[in-house]
Coordinates of C-alpha atoms and ligand atoms in Angstrom, one line a residue:
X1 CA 99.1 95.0 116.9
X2 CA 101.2 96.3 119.3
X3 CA 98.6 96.3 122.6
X4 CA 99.6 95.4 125.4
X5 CA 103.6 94.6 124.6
X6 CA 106.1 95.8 126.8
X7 CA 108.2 97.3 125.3
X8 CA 111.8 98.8 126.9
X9 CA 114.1 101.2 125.2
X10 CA 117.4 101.7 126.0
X11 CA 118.7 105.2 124.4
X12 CA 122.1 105.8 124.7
X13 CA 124.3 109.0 123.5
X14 CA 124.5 110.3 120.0
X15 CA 122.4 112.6 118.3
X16 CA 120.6 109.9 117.2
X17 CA 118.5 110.4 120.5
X18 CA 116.4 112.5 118.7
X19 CA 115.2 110.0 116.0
X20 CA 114.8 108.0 119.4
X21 CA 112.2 110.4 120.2
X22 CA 110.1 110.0 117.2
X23 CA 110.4 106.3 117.3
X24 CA 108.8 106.1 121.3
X25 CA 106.1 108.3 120.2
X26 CA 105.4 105.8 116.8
X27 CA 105.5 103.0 119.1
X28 CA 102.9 104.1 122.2
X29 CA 100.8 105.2 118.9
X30 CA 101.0 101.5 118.1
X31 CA 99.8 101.0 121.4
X32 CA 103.0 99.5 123.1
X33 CA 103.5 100.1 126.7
X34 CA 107.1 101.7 126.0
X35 CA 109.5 102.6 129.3
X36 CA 112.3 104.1 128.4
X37 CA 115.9 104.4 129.9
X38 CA 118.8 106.4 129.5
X39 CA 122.2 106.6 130.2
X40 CA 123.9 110.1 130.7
X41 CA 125.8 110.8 127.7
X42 CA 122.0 109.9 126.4
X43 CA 120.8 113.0 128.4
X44 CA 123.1 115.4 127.2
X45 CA 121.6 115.5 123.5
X46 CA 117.7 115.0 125.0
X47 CA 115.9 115.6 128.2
X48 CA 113.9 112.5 130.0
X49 CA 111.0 115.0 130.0
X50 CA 110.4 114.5 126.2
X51 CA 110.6 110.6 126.9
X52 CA 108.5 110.6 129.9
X53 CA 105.6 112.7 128.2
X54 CA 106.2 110.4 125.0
X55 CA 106.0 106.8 127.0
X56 CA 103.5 108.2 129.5
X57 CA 106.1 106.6 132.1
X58 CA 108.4 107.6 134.1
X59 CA 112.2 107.5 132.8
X60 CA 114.7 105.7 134.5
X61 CA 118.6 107.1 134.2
X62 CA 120.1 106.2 137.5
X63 CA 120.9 103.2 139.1
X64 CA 120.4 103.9 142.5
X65 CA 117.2 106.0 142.4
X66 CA 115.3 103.3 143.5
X67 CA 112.1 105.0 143.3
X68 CA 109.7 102.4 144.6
X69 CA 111.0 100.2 147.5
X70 CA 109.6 97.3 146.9
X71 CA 111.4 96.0 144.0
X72 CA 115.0 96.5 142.4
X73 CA 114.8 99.2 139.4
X74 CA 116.9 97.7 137.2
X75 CA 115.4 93.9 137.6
X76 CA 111.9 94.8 137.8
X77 CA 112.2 96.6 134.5
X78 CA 114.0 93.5 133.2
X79 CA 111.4 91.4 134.2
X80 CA 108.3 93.9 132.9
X81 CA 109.7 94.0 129.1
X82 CA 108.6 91.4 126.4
X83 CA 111.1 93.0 123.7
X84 CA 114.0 95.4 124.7
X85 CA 115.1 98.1 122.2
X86 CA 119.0 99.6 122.4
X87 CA 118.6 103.2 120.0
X88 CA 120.4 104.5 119.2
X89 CA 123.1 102.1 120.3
X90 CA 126.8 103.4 120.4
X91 CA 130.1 101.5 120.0
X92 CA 130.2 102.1 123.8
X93 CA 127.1 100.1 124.6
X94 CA 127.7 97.5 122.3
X95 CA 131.2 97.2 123.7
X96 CA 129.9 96.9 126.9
X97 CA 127.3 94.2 126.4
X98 CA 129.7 92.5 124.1
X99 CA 132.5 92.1 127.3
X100 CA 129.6 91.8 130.0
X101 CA 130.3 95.2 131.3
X102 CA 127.4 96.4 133.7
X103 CA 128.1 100.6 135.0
X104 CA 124.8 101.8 134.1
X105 CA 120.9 101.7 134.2
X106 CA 121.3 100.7 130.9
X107 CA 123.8 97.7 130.9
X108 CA 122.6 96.3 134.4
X109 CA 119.4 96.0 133.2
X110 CA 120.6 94.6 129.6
X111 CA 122.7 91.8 131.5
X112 CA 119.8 91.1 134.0
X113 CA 117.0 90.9 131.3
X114 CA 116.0 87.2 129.8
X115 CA 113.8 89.0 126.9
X116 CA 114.8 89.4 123.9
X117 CA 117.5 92.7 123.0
X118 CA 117.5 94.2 119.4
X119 CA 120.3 96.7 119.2
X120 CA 119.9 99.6 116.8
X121 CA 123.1 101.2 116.1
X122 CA 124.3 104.9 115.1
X123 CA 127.8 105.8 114.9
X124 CA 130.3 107.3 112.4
X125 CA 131.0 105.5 109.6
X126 CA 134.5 105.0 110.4
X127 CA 133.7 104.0 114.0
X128 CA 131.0 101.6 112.7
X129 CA 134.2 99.7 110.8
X130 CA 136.9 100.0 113.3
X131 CA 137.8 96.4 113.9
X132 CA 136.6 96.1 118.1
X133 CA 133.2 97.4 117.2
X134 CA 132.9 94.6 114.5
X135 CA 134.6 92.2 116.7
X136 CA 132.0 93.0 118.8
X137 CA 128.9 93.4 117.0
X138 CA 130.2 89.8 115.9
X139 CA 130.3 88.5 119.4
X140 CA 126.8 89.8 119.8
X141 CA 125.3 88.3 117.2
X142 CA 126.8 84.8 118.7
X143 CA 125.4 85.3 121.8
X144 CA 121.9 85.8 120.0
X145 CA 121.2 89.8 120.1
X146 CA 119.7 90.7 117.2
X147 CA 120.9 94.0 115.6
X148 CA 118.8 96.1 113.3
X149 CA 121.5 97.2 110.9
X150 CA 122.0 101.5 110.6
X151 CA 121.2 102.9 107.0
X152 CA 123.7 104.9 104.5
X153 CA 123.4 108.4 104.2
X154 CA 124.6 112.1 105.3
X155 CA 126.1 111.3 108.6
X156 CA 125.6 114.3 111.7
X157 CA 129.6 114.2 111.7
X158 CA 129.8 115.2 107.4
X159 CA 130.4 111.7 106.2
X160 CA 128.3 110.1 104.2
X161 CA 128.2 106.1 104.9
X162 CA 126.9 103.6 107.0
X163 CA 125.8 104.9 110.3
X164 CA 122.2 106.0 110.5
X165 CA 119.8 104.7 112.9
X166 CA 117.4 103.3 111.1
X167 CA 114.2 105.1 110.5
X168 CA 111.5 105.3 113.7
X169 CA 108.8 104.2 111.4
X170 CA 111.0 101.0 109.9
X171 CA 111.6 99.7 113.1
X172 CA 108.1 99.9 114.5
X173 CA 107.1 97.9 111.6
X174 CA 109.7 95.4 111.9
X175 CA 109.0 95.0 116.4
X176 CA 105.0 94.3 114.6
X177 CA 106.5 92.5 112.3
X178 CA 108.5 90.2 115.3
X179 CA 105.3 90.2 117.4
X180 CA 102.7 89.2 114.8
X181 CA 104.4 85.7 114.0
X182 CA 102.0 83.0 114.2
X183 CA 103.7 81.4 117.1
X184 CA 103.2 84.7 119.1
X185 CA 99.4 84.8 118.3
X186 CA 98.3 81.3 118.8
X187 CA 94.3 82.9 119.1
X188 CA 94.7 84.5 115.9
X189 CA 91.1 84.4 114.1
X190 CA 89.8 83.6 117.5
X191 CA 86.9 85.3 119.3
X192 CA 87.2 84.8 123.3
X193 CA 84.7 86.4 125.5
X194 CA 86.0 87.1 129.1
X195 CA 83.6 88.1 131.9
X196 CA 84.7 90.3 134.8
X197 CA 84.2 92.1 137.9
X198 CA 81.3 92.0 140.4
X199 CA 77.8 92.8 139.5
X200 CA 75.4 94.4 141.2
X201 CA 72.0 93.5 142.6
X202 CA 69.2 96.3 143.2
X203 CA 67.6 96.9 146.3
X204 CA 66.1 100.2 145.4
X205 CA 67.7 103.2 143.6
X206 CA 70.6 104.4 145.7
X207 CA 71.6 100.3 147.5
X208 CA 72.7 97.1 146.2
X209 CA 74.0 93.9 146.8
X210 CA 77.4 93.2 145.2
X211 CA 81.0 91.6 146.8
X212 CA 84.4 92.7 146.2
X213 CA 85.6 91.8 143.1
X214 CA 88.6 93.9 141.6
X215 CA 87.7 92.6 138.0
X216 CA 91.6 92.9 137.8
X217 CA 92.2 88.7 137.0
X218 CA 89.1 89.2 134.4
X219 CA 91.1 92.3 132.9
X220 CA 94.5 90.8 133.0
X221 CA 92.7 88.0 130.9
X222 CA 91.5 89.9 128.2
X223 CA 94.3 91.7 127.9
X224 CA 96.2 88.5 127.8
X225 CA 93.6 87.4 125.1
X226 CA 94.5 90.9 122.8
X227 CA 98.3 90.0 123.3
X228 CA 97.5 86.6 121.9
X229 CA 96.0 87.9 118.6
X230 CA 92.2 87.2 119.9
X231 CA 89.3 89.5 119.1
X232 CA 88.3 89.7 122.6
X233 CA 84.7 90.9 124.4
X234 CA 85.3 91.7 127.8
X235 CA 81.9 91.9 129.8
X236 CA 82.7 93.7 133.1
X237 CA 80.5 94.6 135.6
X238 CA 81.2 97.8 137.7
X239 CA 85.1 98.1 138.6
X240 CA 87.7 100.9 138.8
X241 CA 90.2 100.0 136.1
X242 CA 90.8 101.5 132.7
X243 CA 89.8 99.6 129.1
X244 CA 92.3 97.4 128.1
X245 CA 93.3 98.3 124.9
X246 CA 91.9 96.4 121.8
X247 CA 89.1 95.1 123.6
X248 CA 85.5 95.1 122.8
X249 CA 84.4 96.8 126.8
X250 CA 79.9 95.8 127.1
X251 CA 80.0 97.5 130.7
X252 CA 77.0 95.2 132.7
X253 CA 75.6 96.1 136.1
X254 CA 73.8 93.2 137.2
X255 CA 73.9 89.3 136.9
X256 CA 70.9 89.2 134.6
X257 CA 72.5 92.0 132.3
X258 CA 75.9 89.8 132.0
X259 CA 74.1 86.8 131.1
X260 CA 72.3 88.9 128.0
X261 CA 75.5 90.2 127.2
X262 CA 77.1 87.1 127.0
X263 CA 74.5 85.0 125.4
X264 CA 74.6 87.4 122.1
X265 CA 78.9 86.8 121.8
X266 CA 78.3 83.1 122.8
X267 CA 77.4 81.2 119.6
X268 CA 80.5 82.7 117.5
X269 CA 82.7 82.7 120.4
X270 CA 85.5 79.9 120.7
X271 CA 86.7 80.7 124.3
X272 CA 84.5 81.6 127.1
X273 CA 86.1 82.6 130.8
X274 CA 83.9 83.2 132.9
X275 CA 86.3 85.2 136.0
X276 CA 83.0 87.6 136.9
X277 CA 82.0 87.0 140.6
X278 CA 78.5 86.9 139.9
X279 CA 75.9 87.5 142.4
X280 CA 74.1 84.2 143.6
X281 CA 70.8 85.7 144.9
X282 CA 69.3 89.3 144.0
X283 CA 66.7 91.0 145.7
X284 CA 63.0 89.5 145.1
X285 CA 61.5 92.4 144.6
X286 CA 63.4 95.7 142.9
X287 CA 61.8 99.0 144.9
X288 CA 61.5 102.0 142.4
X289 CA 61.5 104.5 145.3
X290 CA 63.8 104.9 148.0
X291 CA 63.0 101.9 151.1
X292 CA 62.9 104.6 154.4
X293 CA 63.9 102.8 157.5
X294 CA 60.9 101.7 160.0
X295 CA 61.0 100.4 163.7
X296 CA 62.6 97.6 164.5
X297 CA 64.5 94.9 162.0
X298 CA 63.7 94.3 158.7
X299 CA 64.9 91.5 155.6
X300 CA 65.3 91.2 152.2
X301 CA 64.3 88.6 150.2
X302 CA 66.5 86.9 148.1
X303 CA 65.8 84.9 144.9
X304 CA 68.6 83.1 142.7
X305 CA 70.1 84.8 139.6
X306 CA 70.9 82.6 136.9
X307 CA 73.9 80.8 137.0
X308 CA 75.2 82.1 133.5
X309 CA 78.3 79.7 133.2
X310 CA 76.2 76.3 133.8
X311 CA 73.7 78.0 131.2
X312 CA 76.5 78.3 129.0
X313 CA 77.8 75.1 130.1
X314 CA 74.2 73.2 128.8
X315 CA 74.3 75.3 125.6
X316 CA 77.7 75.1 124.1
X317 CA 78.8 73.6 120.9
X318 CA 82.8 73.8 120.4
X319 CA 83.5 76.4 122.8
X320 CA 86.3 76.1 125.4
X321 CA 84.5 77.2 128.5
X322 CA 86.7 78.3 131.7
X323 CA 85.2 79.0 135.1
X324 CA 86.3 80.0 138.4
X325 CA 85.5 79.3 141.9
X326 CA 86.9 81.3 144.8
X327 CA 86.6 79.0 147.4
X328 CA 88.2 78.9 151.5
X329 CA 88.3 75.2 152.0
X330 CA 88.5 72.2 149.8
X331 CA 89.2 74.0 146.8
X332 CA 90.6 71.5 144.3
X333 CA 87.3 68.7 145.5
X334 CA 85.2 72.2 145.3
X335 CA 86.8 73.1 141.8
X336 CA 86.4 69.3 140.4
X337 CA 82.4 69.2 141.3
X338 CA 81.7 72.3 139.9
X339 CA 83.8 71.5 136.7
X340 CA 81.7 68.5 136.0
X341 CA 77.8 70.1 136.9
X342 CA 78.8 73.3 135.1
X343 CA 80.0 70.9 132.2
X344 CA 83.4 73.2 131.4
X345 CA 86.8 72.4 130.0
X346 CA 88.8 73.9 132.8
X347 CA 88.2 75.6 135.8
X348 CA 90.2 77.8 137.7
X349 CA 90.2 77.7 141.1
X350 CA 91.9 79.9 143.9
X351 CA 91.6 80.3 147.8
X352 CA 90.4 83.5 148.6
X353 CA 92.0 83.2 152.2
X354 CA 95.7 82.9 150.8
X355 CA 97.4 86.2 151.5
X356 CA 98.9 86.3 147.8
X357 CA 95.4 86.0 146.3
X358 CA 91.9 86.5 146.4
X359 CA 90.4 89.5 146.0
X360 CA 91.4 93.2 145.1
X361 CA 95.1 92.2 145.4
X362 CA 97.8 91.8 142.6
X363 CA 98.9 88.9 142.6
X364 CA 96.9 85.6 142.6
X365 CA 97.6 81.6 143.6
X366 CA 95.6 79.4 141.2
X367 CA 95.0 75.9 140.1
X368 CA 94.2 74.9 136.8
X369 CA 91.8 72.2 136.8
X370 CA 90.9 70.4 133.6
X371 CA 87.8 68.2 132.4
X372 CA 90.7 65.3 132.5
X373 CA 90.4 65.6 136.2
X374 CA 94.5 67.1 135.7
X375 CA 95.3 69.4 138.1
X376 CA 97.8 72.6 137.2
X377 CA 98.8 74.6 140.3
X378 CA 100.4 77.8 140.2
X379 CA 102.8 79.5 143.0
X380 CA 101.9 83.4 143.6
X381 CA 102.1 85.9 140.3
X382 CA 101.0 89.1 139.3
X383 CA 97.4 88.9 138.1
X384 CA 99.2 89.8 134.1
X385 CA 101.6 87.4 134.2
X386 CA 99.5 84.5 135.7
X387 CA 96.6 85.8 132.3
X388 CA 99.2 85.0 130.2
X389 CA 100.2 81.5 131.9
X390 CA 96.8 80.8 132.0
X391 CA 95.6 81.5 129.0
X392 CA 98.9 79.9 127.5
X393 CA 98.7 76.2 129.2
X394 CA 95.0 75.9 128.5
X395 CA 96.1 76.7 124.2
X396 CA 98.5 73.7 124.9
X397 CA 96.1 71.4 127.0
X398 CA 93.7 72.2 123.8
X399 CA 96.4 71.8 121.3
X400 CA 97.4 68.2 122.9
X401 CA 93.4 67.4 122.7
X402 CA 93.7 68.0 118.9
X403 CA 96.7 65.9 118.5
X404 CA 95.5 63.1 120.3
X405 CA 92.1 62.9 119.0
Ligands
LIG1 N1 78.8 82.1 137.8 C1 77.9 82.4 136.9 N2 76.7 82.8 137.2 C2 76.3 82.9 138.4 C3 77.2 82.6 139.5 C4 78.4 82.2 139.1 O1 78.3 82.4 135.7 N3 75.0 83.3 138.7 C5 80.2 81.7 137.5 C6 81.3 82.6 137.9 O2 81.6 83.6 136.9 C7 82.4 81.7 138.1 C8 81.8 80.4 138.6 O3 80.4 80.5 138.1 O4 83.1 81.4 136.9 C9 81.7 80.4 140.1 O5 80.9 79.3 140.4 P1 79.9 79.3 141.6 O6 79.3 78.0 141.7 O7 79.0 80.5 141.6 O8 80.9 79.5 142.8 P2 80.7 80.3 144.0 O9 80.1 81.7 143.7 O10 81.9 80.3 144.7 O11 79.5 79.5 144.6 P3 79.4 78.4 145.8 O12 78.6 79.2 146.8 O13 78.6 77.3 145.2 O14 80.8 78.1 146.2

């Protein structure tokens, strides 16, 4: 339930930290991405080893240890998190963030992110009811934090009382809890199959025919899907990236494999994007033996593949079908004619000679273009986040489709 959050924990110093530990490990076992950062008093009850070989990521502590120079630490990680997590969180934090105070890793990025902070405290019990933290828990909760409230129990100081981070594995359950609300997985009970990467046309055994598709946007979409609450198929053809979590991977090689593939998930599907850069033309003829080089020039002869989306496009019933087009001129009048013959819903459409798109590169420039003839452009974003901008405006195009109809 927990693929493919974000998920940034703030631990600051007590001896809490340690329950801090078990809760990062419960949570990458969920399958949250989980970065975690630390102030100093943090450090002196735990190491970041234990939190960088829990998280799998590296563990941020200082302000100024700008490790990669192309962004700012503390932003980028304020930008990257869809929940961030304050455990334990002591008076001193909360008095911090309660009075806008930013000296830290921690605070900076607490003032600079517009996700959404839960604070877990842990604290004496007689600390926990001195008047300024409750002032300031109080001006907290005004300004919309949400607190997950410590338990009663044997304190680490000898008291028994309120004061205990709560356990690791309570709030894991309540962050699934937050993230499986229905308004956070509008494709619940959905199925969408997402097509990616290049394929690859034989010549002979050891050559091919292919083009330089990433598969990254095709990735960043099923993952997107996962995030969304769909069951998601993901047929990739051959690409260097790792299995997004919680999908279903049917790794294809060529253009006729894909189109197999996809025709046995295309009847139950309700969503089909179709982001592969499939091969136009493949060989004629497929030599079993290596082809050894003779005098003089040779060529190959090419025959058309089939062109799976327009296939899909003739056969479907309900299904939202999404295309792409990577085109270097006239996109949008491009995108629009291959919308209609291809019969699809939307089509995505981006110019493979802008600098901020195209292939192999992070980010992409898109246009949404829907079977209203509406057209949705998008300025430059990381492949993820424009997945989950796509895949978000076409669920409210649709939903506005049901309301009006
Ligand atoms: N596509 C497909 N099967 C093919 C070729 C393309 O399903 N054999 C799909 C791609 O996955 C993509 C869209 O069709 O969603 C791209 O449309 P296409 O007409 O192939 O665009 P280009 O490859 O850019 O072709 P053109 O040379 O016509 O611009």
């Amino acid at each position: 339930m927990l693929v493919t959050k974000k998920i940034l924990v703030c631990v600051t110093g007590g001896i809490a930290v340690y329950k801090a530990v078990a809760f990062v490990s419960k949570l990458t076992q969920a399958g949250a991405e989980v970065k975690v950062m630390m102030t100093a008093s943090a450090m002196e009850f735990v190491t970041p080893l234990s939190f960088q070989v829990l998280s799998r990521n590296d563990v941020y502590f200082d302000t100024f240890d700008e490790k990669d120079s192309s962004v700012i630490a503390h932003i980028d990680l304020a930008d990257w998190a869809d929940l961030v997590i304050v455990a334990p969180a002591t008076a001193n934090v909360i008095g911090k963030l309660a009075n806008g105070i930013a000296d830290n890793m921690v605070t900076t990025t607490l003032l600079a992110t517009t996700a959404e902070v839960w604070i877990a405290p842990a604290m004496n019990v007689h600390m926990y009811e001195n008047k300024s933290v409750i002032r300031n828990i109080g001006q907290l909760h005004e300004d919309g934090y949400r607190f997950i409230e410590p338990s009663e129990g044997f304190l680490a100081c000898g008291y028994v009382g309120k004061g205990r981070l709560e356990e690791p594995e309570k709030i894991v359950q309540l962050i699934k809890e937050r993230f499986s609300q229905p308004e956070n997985q509008p494709l619940a009970g959905k199925k969408v199959v997402v097509t990616a990467g290049p394929t690859r046309e034989r010549i002979d055994p050891v050559r091919y025919i292919s083009n330089f598709s990433s598969g990254k946007m095709g990735y960043a979409l099923a993952e997107a899907a996962v995030s969304l609450g769909a069951e998601t198929i993901l047929v990739s053809g051959p690409v260097e990236l790792p299995k997004p979590n919680g999908v279903q991977l049917i790794n294809v090689e060529s253009a006729a494999q894909m189109l197999d593939a996809v025709l046995t998930k295309f009847d139950d599907a309700d969503m089909v994007i179709k982001s592969a850069a499939v091969a136009d033309y493949r060989p004629k003829e497929q030599f079993t033996q290596k082809m050894k080089k003779q005098d003089g020039d040779s060529s190959i002869e090419l025959e058309r593949t089939t062109d799976i989306l327009k296939t899909l496009g003739e056969r479907k019933t309900g299904q939202v079908l999404v295309g792409f087009a990577a085109e270097t001129n006239d996109a949008i009048e491009y995108g629009m004619k291959k919308l209609s013959t291809k019969n699809l819903d939307y089509i995505i459409v981006n110019d493979v000679t802008d600098p901020d798109g195209g292939f192999g590169n992070d980010t992409n420039v898109v246009t949404l273009l829907s079977r209203k003839g509406k057209t949705y452009p998008f300025e430059a974003m990381h492949k993820k986040e424009l997945a989950q901008v796509l895949l978000r405006t076409i669920l409210e195009l649709e939903s506005d489709v049901v309301n009006d109809s």
